[in-house]
XYZ file of C-alpha atoms in Angstrom:
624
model
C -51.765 -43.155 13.372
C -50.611 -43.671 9.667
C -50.196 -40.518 7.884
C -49.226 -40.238 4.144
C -50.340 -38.283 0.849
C -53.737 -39.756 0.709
C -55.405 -38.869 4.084
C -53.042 -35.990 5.441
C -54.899 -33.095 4.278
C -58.226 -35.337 6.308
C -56.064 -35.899 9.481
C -54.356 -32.079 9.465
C -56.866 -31.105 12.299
C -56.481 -34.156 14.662
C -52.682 -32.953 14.245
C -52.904 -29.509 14.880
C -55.484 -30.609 17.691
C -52.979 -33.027 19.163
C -50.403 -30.033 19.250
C -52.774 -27.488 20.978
C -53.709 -29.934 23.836
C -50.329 -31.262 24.489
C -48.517 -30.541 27.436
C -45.003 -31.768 25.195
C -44.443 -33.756 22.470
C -41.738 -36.549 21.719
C -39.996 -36.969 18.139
C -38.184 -39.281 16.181
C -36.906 -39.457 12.320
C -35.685 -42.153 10.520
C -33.201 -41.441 7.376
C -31.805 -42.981 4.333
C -28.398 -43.057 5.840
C -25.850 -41.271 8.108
C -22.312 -40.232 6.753
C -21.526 -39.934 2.836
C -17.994 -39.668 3.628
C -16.040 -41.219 6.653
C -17.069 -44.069 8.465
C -19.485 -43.299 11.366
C -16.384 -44.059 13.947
C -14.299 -41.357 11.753
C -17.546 -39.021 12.274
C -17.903 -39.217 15.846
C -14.122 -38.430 16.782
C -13.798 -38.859 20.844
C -12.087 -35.789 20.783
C -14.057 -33.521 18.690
C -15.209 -29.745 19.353
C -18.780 -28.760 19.527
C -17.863 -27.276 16.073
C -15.609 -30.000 14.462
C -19.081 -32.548 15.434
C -21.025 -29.979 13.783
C -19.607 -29.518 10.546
C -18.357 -32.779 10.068
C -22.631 -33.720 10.346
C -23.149 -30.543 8.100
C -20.934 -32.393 5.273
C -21.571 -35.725 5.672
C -24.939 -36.238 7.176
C -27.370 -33.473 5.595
C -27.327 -34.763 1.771
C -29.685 -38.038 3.033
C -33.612 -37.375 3.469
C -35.438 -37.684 7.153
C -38.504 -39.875 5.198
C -40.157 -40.984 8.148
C -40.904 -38.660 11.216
C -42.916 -39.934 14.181
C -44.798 -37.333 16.121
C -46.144 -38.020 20.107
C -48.089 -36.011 21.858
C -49.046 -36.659 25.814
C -51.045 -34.737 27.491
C -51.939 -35.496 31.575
C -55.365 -36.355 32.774
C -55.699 -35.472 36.259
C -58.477 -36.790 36.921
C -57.392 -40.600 36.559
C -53.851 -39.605 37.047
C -52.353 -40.550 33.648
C -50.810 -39.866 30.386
C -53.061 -39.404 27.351
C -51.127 -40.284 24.046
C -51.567 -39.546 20.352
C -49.426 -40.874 18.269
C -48.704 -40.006 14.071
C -46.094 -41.608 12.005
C -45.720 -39.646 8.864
C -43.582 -40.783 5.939
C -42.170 -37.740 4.025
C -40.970 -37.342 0.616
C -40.383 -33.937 -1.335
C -42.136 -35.125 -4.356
C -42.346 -31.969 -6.809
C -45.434 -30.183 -6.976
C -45.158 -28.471 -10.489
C -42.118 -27.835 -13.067
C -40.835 -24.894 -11.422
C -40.188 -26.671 -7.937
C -37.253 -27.582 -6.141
C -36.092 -31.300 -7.640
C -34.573 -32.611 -4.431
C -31.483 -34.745 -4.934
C -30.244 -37.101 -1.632
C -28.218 -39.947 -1.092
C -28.921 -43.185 0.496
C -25.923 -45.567 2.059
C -26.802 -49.018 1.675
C -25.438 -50.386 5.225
C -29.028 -47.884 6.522
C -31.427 -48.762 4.400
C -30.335 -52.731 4.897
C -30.924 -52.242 8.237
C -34.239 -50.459 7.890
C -35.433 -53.247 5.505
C -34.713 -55.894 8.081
C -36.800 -53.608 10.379
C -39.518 -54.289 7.885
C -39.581 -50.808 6.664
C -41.599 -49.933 3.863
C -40.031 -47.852 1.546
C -43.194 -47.832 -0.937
C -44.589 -46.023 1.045
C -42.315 -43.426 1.522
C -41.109 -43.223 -2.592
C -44.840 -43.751 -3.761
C -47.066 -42.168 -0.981
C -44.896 -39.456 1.133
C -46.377 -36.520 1.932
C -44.453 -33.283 0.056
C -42.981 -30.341 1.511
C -41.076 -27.279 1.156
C -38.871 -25.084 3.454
C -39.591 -21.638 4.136
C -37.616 -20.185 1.165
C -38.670 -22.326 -1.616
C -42.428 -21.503 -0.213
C -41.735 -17.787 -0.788
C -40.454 -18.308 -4.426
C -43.288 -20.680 -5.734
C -45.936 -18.136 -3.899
C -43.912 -14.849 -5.751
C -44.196 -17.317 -8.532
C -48.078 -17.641 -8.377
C -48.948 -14.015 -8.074
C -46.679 -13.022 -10.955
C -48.490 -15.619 -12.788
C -51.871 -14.503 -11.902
C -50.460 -10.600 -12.356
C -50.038 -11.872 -16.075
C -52.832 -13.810 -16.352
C -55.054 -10.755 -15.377
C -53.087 -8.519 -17.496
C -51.700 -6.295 -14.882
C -50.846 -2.874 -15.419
C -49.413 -2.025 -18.608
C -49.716 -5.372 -20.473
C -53.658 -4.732 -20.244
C -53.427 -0.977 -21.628
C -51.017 -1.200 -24.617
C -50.516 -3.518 -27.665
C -47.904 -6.513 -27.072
C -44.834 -7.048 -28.768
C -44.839 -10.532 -30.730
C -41.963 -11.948 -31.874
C -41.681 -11.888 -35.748
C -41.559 -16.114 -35.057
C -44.719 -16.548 -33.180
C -46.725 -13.263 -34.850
C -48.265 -16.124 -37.552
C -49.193 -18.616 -33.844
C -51.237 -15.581 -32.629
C -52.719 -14.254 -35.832
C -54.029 -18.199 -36.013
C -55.356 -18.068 -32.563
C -56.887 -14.486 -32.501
C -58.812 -15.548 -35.875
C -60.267 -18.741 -33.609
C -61.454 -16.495 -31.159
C -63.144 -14.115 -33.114
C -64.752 -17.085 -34.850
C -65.873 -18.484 -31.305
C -67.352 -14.892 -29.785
C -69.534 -14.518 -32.659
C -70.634 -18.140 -32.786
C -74.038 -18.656 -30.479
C -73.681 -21.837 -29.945
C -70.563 -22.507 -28.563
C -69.794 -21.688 -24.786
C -66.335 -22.761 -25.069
C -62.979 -22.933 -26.467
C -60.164 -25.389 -26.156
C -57.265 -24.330 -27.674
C -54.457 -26.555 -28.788
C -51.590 -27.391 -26.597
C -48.592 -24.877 -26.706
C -45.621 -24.064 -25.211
C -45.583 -21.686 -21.712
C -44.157 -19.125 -23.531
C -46.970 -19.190 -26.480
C -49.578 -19.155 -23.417
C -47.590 -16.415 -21.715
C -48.406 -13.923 -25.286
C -51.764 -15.413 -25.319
C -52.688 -14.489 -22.281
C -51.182 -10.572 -22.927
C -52.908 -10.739 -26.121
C -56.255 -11.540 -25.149
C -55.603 -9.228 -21.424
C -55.487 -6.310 -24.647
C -58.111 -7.239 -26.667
C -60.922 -8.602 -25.011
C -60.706 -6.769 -21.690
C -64.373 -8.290 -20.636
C -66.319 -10.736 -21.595
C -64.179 -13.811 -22.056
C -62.554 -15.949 -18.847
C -59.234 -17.719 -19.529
C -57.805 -20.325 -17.990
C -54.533 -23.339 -18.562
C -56.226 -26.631 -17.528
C -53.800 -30.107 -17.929
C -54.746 -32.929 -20.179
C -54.360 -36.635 -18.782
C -50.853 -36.902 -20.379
C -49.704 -33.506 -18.917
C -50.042 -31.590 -21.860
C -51.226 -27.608 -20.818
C -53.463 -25.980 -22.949
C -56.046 -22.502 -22.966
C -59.713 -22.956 -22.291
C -61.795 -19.926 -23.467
C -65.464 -19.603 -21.831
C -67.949 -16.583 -22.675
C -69.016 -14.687 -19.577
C -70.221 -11.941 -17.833
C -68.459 -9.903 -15.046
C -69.365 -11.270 -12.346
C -69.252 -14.759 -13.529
C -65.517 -13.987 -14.529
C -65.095 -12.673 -11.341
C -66.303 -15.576 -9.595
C -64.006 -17.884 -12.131
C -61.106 -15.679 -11.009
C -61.990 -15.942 -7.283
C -62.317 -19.618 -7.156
C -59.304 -20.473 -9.646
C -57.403 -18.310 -6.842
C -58.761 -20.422 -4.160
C -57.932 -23.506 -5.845
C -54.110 -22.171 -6.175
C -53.559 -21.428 -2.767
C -55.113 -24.522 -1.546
C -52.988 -26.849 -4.337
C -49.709 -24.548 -2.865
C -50.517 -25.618 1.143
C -50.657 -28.806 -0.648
C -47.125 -28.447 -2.096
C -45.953 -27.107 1.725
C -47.305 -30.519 2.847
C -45.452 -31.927 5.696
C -43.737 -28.192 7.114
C -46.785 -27.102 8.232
C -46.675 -29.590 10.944
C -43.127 -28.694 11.777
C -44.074 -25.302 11.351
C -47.597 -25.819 14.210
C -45.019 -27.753 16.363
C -42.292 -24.607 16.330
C -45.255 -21.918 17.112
C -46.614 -24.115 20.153
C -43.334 -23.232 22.363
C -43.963 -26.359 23.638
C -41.219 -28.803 24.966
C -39.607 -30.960 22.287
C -38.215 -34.651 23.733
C -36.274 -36.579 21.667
C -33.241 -39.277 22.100
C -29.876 -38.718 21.622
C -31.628 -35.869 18.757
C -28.580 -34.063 17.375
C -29.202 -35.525 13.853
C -33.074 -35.172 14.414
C -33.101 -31.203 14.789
C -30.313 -30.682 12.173
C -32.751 -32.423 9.555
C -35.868 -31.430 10.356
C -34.382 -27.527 9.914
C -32.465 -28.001 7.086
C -35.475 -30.333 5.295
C -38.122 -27.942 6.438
C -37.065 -24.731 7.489
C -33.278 -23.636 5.748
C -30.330 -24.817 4.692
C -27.880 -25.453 7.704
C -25.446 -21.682 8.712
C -22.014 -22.237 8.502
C -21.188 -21.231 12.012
C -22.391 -23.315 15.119
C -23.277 -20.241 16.747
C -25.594 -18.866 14.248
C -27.327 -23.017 14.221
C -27.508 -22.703 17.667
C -29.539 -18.999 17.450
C -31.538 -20.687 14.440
C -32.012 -23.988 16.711
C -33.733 -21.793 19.566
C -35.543 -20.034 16.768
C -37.624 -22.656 15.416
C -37.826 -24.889 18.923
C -37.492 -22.796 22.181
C -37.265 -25.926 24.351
C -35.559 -28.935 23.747
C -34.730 -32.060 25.737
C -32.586 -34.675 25.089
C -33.448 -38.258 27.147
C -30.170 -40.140 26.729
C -27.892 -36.606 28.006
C -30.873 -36.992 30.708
C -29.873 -40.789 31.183
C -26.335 -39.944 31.129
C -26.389 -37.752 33.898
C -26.588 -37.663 37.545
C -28.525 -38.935 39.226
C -29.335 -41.066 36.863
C -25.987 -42.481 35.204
C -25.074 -43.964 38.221
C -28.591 -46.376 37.603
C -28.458 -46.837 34.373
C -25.876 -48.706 32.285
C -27.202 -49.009 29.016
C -28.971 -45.328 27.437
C -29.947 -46.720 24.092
C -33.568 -46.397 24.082
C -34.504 -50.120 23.672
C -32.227 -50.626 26.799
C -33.625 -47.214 28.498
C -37.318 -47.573 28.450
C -36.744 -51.543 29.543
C -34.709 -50.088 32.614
C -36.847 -47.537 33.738
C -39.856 -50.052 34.050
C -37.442 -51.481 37.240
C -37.150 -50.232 40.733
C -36.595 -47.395 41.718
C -38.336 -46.291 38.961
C -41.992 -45.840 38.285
C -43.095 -46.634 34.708
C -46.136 -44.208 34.193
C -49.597 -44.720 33.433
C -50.414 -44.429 29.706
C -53.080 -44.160 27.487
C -54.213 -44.184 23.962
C -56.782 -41.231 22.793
C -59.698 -42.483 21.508
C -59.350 -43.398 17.406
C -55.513 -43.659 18.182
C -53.681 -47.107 17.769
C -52.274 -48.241 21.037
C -48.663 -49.294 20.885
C -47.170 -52.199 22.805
C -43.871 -51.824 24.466
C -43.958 -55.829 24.585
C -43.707 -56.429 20.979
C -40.647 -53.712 20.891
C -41.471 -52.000 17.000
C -38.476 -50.484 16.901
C -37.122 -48.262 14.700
C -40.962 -46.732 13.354
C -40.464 -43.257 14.544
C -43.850 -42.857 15.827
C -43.296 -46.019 18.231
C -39.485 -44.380 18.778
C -40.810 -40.984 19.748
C -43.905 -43.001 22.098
C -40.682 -44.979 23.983
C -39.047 -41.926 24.265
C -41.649 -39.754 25.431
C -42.324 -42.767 28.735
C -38.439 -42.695 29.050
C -38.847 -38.547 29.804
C -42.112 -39.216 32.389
C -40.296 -41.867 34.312
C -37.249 -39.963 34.808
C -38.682 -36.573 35.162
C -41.081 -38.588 38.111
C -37.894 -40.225 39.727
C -36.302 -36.148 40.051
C -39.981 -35.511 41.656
C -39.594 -38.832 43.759
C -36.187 -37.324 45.478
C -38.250 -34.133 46.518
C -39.067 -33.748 49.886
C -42.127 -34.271 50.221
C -41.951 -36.275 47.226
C -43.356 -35.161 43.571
C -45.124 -37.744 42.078
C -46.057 -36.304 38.522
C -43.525 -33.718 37.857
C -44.612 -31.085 34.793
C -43.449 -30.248 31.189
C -42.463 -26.895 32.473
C -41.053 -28.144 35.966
C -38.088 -26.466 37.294
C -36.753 -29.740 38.155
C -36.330 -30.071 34.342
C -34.945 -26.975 33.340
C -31.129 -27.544 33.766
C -31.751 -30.424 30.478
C -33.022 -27.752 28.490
C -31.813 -26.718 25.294
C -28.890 -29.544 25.952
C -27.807 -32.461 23.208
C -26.095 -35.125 23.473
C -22.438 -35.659 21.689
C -22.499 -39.122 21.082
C -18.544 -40.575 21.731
C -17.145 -37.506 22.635
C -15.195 -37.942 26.249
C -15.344 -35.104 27.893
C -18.236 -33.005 25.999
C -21.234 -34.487 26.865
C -23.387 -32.243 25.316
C -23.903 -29.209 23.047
C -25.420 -26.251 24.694
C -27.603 -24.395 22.327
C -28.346 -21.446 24.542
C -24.715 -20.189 25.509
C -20.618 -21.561 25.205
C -19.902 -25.130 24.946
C -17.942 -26.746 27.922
C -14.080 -26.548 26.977
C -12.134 -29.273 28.865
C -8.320 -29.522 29.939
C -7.171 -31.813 27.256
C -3.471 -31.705 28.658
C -3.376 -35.391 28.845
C -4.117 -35.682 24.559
C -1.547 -36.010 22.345
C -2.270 -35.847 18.772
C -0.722 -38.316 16.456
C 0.027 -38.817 12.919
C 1.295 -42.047 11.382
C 1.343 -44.069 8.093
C -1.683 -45.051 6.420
C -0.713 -49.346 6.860
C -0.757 -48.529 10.668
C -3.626 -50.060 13.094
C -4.533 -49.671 16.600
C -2.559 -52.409 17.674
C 0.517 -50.579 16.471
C -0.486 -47.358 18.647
C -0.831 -49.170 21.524
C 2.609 -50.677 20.897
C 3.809 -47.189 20.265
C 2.580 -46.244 23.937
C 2.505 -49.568 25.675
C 4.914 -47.947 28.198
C 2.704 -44.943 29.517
C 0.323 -47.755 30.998
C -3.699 -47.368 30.233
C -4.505 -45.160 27.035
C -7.348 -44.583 25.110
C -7.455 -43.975 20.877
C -9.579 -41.906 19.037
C -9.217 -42.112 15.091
C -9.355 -38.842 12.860
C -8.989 -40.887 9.737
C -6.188 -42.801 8.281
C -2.915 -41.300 9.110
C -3.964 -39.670 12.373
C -5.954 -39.600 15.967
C -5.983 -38.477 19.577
C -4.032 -40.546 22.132
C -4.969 -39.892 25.772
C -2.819 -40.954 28.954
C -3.727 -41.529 32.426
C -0.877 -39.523 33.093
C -0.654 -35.238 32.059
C 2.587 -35.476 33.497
C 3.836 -38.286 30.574
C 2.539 -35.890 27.731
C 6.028 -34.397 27.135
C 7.987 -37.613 27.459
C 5.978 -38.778 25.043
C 6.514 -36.019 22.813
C 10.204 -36.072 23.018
C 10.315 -39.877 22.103
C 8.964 -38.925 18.782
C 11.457 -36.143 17.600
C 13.593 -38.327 15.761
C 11.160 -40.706 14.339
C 11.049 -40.882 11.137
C 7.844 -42.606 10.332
C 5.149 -40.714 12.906
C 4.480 -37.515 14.674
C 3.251 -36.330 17.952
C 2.290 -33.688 19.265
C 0.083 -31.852 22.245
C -3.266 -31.209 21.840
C -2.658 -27.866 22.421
C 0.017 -27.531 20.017
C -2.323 -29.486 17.618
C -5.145 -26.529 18.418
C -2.645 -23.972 17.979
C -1.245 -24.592 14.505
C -5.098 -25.392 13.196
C -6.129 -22.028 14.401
C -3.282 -20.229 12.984
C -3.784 -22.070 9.472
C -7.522 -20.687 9.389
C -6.038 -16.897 10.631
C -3.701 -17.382 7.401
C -6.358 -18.030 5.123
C -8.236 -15.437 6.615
C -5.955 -12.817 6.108
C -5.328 -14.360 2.559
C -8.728 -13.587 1.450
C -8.505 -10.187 3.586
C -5.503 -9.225 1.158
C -6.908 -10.722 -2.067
C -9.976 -8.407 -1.643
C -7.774 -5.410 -0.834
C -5.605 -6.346 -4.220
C -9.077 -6.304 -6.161
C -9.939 -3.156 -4.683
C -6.767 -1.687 -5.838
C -7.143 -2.695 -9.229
C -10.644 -1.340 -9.948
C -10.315 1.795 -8.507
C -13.492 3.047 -10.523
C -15.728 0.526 -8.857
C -19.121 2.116 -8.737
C -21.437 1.982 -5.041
C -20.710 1.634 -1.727
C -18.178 -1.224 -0.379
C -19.686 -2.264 2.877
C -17.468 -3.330 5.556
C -18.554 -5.914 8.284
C -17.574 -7.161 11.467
C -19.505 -10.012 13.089
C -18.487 -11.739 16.549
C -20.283 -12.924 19.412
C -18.989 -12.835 22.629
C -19.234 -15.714 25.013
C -21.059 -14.162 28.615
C -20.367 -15.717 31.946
C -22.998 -18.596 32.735
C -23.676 -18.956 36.768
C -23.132 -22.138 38.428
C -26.538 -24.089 39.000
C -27.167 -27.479 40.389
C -29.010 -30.131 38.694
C -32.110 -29.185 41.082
C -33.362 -26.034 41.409
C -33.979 -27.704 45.697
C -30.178 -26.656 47.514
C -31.105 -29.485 49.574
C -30.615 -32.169 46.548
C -26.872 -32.608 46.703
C -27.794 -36.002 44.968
C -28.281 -33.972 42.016
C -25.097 -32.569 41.400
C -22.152 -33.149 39.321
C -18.908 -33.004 39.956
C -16.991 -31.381 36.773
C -16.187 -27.654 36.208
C -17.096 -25.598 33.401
C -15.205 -22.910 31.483
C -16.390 -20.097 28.881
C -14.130 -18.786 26.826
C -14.105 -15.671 24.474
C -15.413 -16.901 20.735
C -12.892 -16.234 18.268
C -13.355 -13.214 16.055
C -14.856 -13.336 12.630
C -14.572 -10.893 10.210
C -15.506 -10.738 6.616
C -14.730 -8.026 3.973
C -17.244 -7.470 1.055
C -17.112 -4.945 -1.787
C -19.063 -6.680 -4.297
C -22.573 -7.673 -2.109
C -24.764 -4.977 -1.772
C -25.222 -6.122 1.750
C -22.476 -7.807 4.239
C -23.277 -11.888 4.464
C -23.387 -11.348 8.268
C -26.234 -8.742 8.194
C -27.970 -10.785 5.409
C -27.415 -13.992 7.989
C -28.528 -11.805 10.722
C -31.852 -10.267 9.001
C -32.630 -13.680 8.251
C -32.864 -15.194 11.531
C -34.665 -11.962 12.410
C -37.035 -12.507 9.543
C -37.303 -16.258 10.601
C -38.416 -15.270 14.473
C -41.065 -12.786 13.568
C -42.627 -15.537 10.727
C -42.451 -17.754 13.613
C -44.071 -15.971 16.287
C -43.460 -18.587 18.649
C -45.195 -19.114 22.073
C -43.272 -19.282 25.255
C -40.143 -17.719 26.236
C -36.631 -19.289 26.463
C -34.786 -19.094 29.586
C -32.101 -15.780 29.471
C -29.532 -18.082 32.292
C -29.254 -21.815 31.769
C -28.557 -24.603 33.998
C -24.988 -25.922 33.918
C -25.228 -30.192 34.203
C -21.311 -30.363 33.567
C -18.580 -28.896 34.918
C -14.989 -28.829 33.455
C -11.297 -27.070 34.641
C -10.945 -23.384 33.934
C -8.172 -23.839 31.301
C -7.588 -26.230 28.156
């Protein structure tokens, strides 16, 4: 279904109705591009941290707009053993809803939006009928906005007991529209008064003018003429009709504000289900849709990964399902084009599917790629099938495995790092896997070099693999840990290039950010000694988390499944400690940080429960 400006306040129930009867849902967005700064190769280093992937997205990917976000929900019938869909494709744009509201700025890189066009996107839609929205925080200011507004318009406290101060420049403005009034309340005839239009500020002493001298009897009210000009409309009544004026003018505000929220009130019914959230290869998908409709991005990874869990308490990732035992072994190709044709072949069982009544069906045949709502469709059949095929292995076998199947569990809260090599995904709910990397060398070159001159470099250590950092540097792997240090040593008096081992690479990068640490440490303590008079408190704060142990688990929560299993190691490592020094905020930015996300949960008040011990898929060796 087609959702866009025009008929999303007349299809908000079937949505929110779709969301209470699902069993899960499966997402997709499409965006107006992907890096503003690197290449995408130069984004997606093989070699990359959990936290190097996500601030390199943070910087590069968050200044383009998610306009198009396709929504699936399935829900199983067991009565005729199958899978009832509905399906919404919603094209989003943050159009502003008044003067006062956020004017979104975002970027669009022409190599995405070529693509989409040959697609047959249509970006009309989205520029000329998306559907608005705001996150939580601009919500709170326009709704402090409207209640100071109507606290003025009412003439709240004071302003309704006491003269009001006019400026000596505008004291002639309201001497000329006090002497209209007067003529109006003693005319008979007339019922109403339109008032010329004036500036916001002119309103603003109108409205404490009249709040002082015409307590009753008169109802006022800022309508918009057809070119947007604001003016005051004046109408004789009695108290009750005023109050009745007042009542519905109020009604009419809060309805035009969920108007203005728009679009984040579906994110927003999706977060409170505590359902199960499917998407492919997502990373990108959940970093949007919180920063678009929720908050900006947190600098940290840890606190994204707390804010992640926050707003969706299960998550599932299909192609870090596809890339995993048992299935990698199966399946060669885990785009989802490639995917959902795959899983249609023995040994798996494509499901049974259905479109809810008044829901367009969608045709896997005719392959409309690249619509999110058709994306998230493919990708919720790509979860069934391989969710059945873990059932299938059971003994006796499963044939419909559940949503909220432990069979399912070790995927959850698990993304996928596209072109990392040994990180396959990022775990949201404790410490990322940390690899031996003592086969990486890190290199840095001139900017005229190519690959073909780093594999002449190495072309005697035998098989290597390069992954670019940008020009002048990347990450050289041998077959070989043993040949790390010969390497090293060939490069000592080179002239023209550097290497180096990873973990000397690691070691200098951390002590460069302990130096600038302590830096700004000492720069605050300098400040400190120079205004020795400073008034307040200076707060002092130390953040850290602490990384606990995670239990090994197998793939299947059945001991008898060895199928299930995979064969890597993981390790969990102490985070590194954070500290930061304020004297200036009247509260620490990690408390702030941490009363938000505390703020953000309760406003949430999400269903469901997250699990307190995930399942390990991956394991790695217990050292770097």
């Amino acid at each position: 279904m087609e959702i866009i400006r025009s008929n999303f306040k007349i299809n908000l129930h079937k949505v929110y109705q779709a969301i209470e009867e699902a069993d899960f849902f499966a997402i997709d967005g499409e965006f107006s591009g992907i890096s503003n700064g690197p290449s995408v190769t130069a984004l997606t280093s093989g070699f990359d941290t959990p936290e190097e992937r996500y601030q390199k997205l943070k910087k590069h990917s968050m200044d383009f707009l998610l306009f198009q976000f396709g929504l699936c929900a399935f829900k199983y019938d067991h009565t005729d053993s199958k899978h009832v869909t509905k399906s919404f494709n919603f094209y989003v744009f943050p159009k502003p809803f008044s003067r006062s509201s956020p004017d979104v700025k975002f970027v669009c890189q022409s190599s995405s939006i070529d693509f989409l066009a040959s697609q047959g996107f249509d970006f009309n839609k989205v520029f000329c009928s998306g559907i608005p929205y705001l996150n939580q925080e601009e919500e709170r200011q326009l709704r402090e906005q409207f209640d100071e507004k109507r606290s003025q318009a009412n003439g709240a406290g004071a302003l309704a007991k006491c003269p009001v101060t006019i400026p000596e420049d505008q004291k002639k403005f309201i001497d000329q529209v006090v002497e209209k009034i007067e003529d109006f309340l003693q005319s008979e005839e007339k019922r109403s008064l339109e008032l010329d239009p004036c500036t916001g500020f002119q309103r603003k002493l109108i409205y404490q003018t009249l709040s002082w001298k015409y307590p009753k009897g008169i109802h006022v009210e800022t309508l918009e003429t057809d070119k947007k000009e604001r003016h005051i409309v004046i109408s004789k009544v009695d108290e009750e009709e005023r109050k009745r004026r007042e009542q519905e003018k109020y009604t009419k505000e809060q309805e035009e504000l969920n108007d203005a929220v728009g679009f984040s009130r579906v994110i927003h019914a999706i977060a409170n289900s505590g359902k199960l959230v499917v998407g492919h290869n997502m990373l990108l998908d959940v970093m949007h849709t919180i920063h678009q409709f929720y908050c900006p991005l947190p600098a940290d990874l840890n606190e994204f990964k707390e804010m992640a869990i926050c707003v969706f308490p299960r998550l599932l990732d299909t192609k870090l399902m596809a890339s995993t035992q048992p299935f990698k072994d199966i399946i060669n190709n885990t785009s989802l084009a490639e995917l959902e044709k795959r899983l249609k072949e023995t040994p798996f069982d494509p499901p049974k599917v259905e479109s809810a009544e008044g829901f367009p069906s969608y045709d896997t045949a005719s392959e409309q790629l690249h619509e999110a709502g058709y994306d998230a469709y493919i990708t919720g059949l790509c979860f069934i099938s391989m969710a059945n095929y873990l059932g299938s292995l059971l003994s006796p076998p499963k044939m419909c495995v559940s949503a909220r199947s432990k069979l399912i569990e070790p995927f959850f809260n698990k993304l996928f790092l596209m072109r990392v090599m040994d990180i396959p995904y990022l775990n949201l709910e404790g410490p990322d896997l940390q690899p031996k990397r003592d086969h990486v060398l890190h290199v840095t070159f001139p900017k005229e070099w190519k690959t073909s001159d780093l594999y002449q470099l190495f072309s005697a250590f035998g098989n290597i693999q390069i992954s670019w950092i940008d020009d002048t540097s990347a990450f050289v792997s041998l077959s070989q840990p043993e040949q790390v240090q010969i390497a090293v040593n060939t490069s000592k008096y080179a002239e023209s290039y550097r290497i180096q081992t990873y973990a000397e690479y690691v070691g200098k990068k951390q002590k460069g950010k302990q130096v600038k640490r302590k830096w700004t440490e000492d720069s605050w303590k300098e400040v400190d000694r120079k205004r020795p008079h400073m008034q307040g408190p200076c707060y002092h704060s130390n953040s850290f988390t602490a990384a606990g142990m995670l239990g090994k688990r197998t793939l299947s929560p059945d001991p008898r499944e060895a199928a299930l299993e995979d064969r890597e190691s993981e390790e969990v490592s102490d985070s590194e400690l954070e500290q930061t020094d304020s004297c200036t905020d009247p509260l620490p930015e990690g408390r702030k940080k941490s009363k938000k996300l505390k703020r953000m949960k309760k406003e949430l008040s999400l269903a469901g429960s997250v699990s307190d011990s995930p399942a390990v898929l991956f394991e790695v060796p217990d050292t770097w």
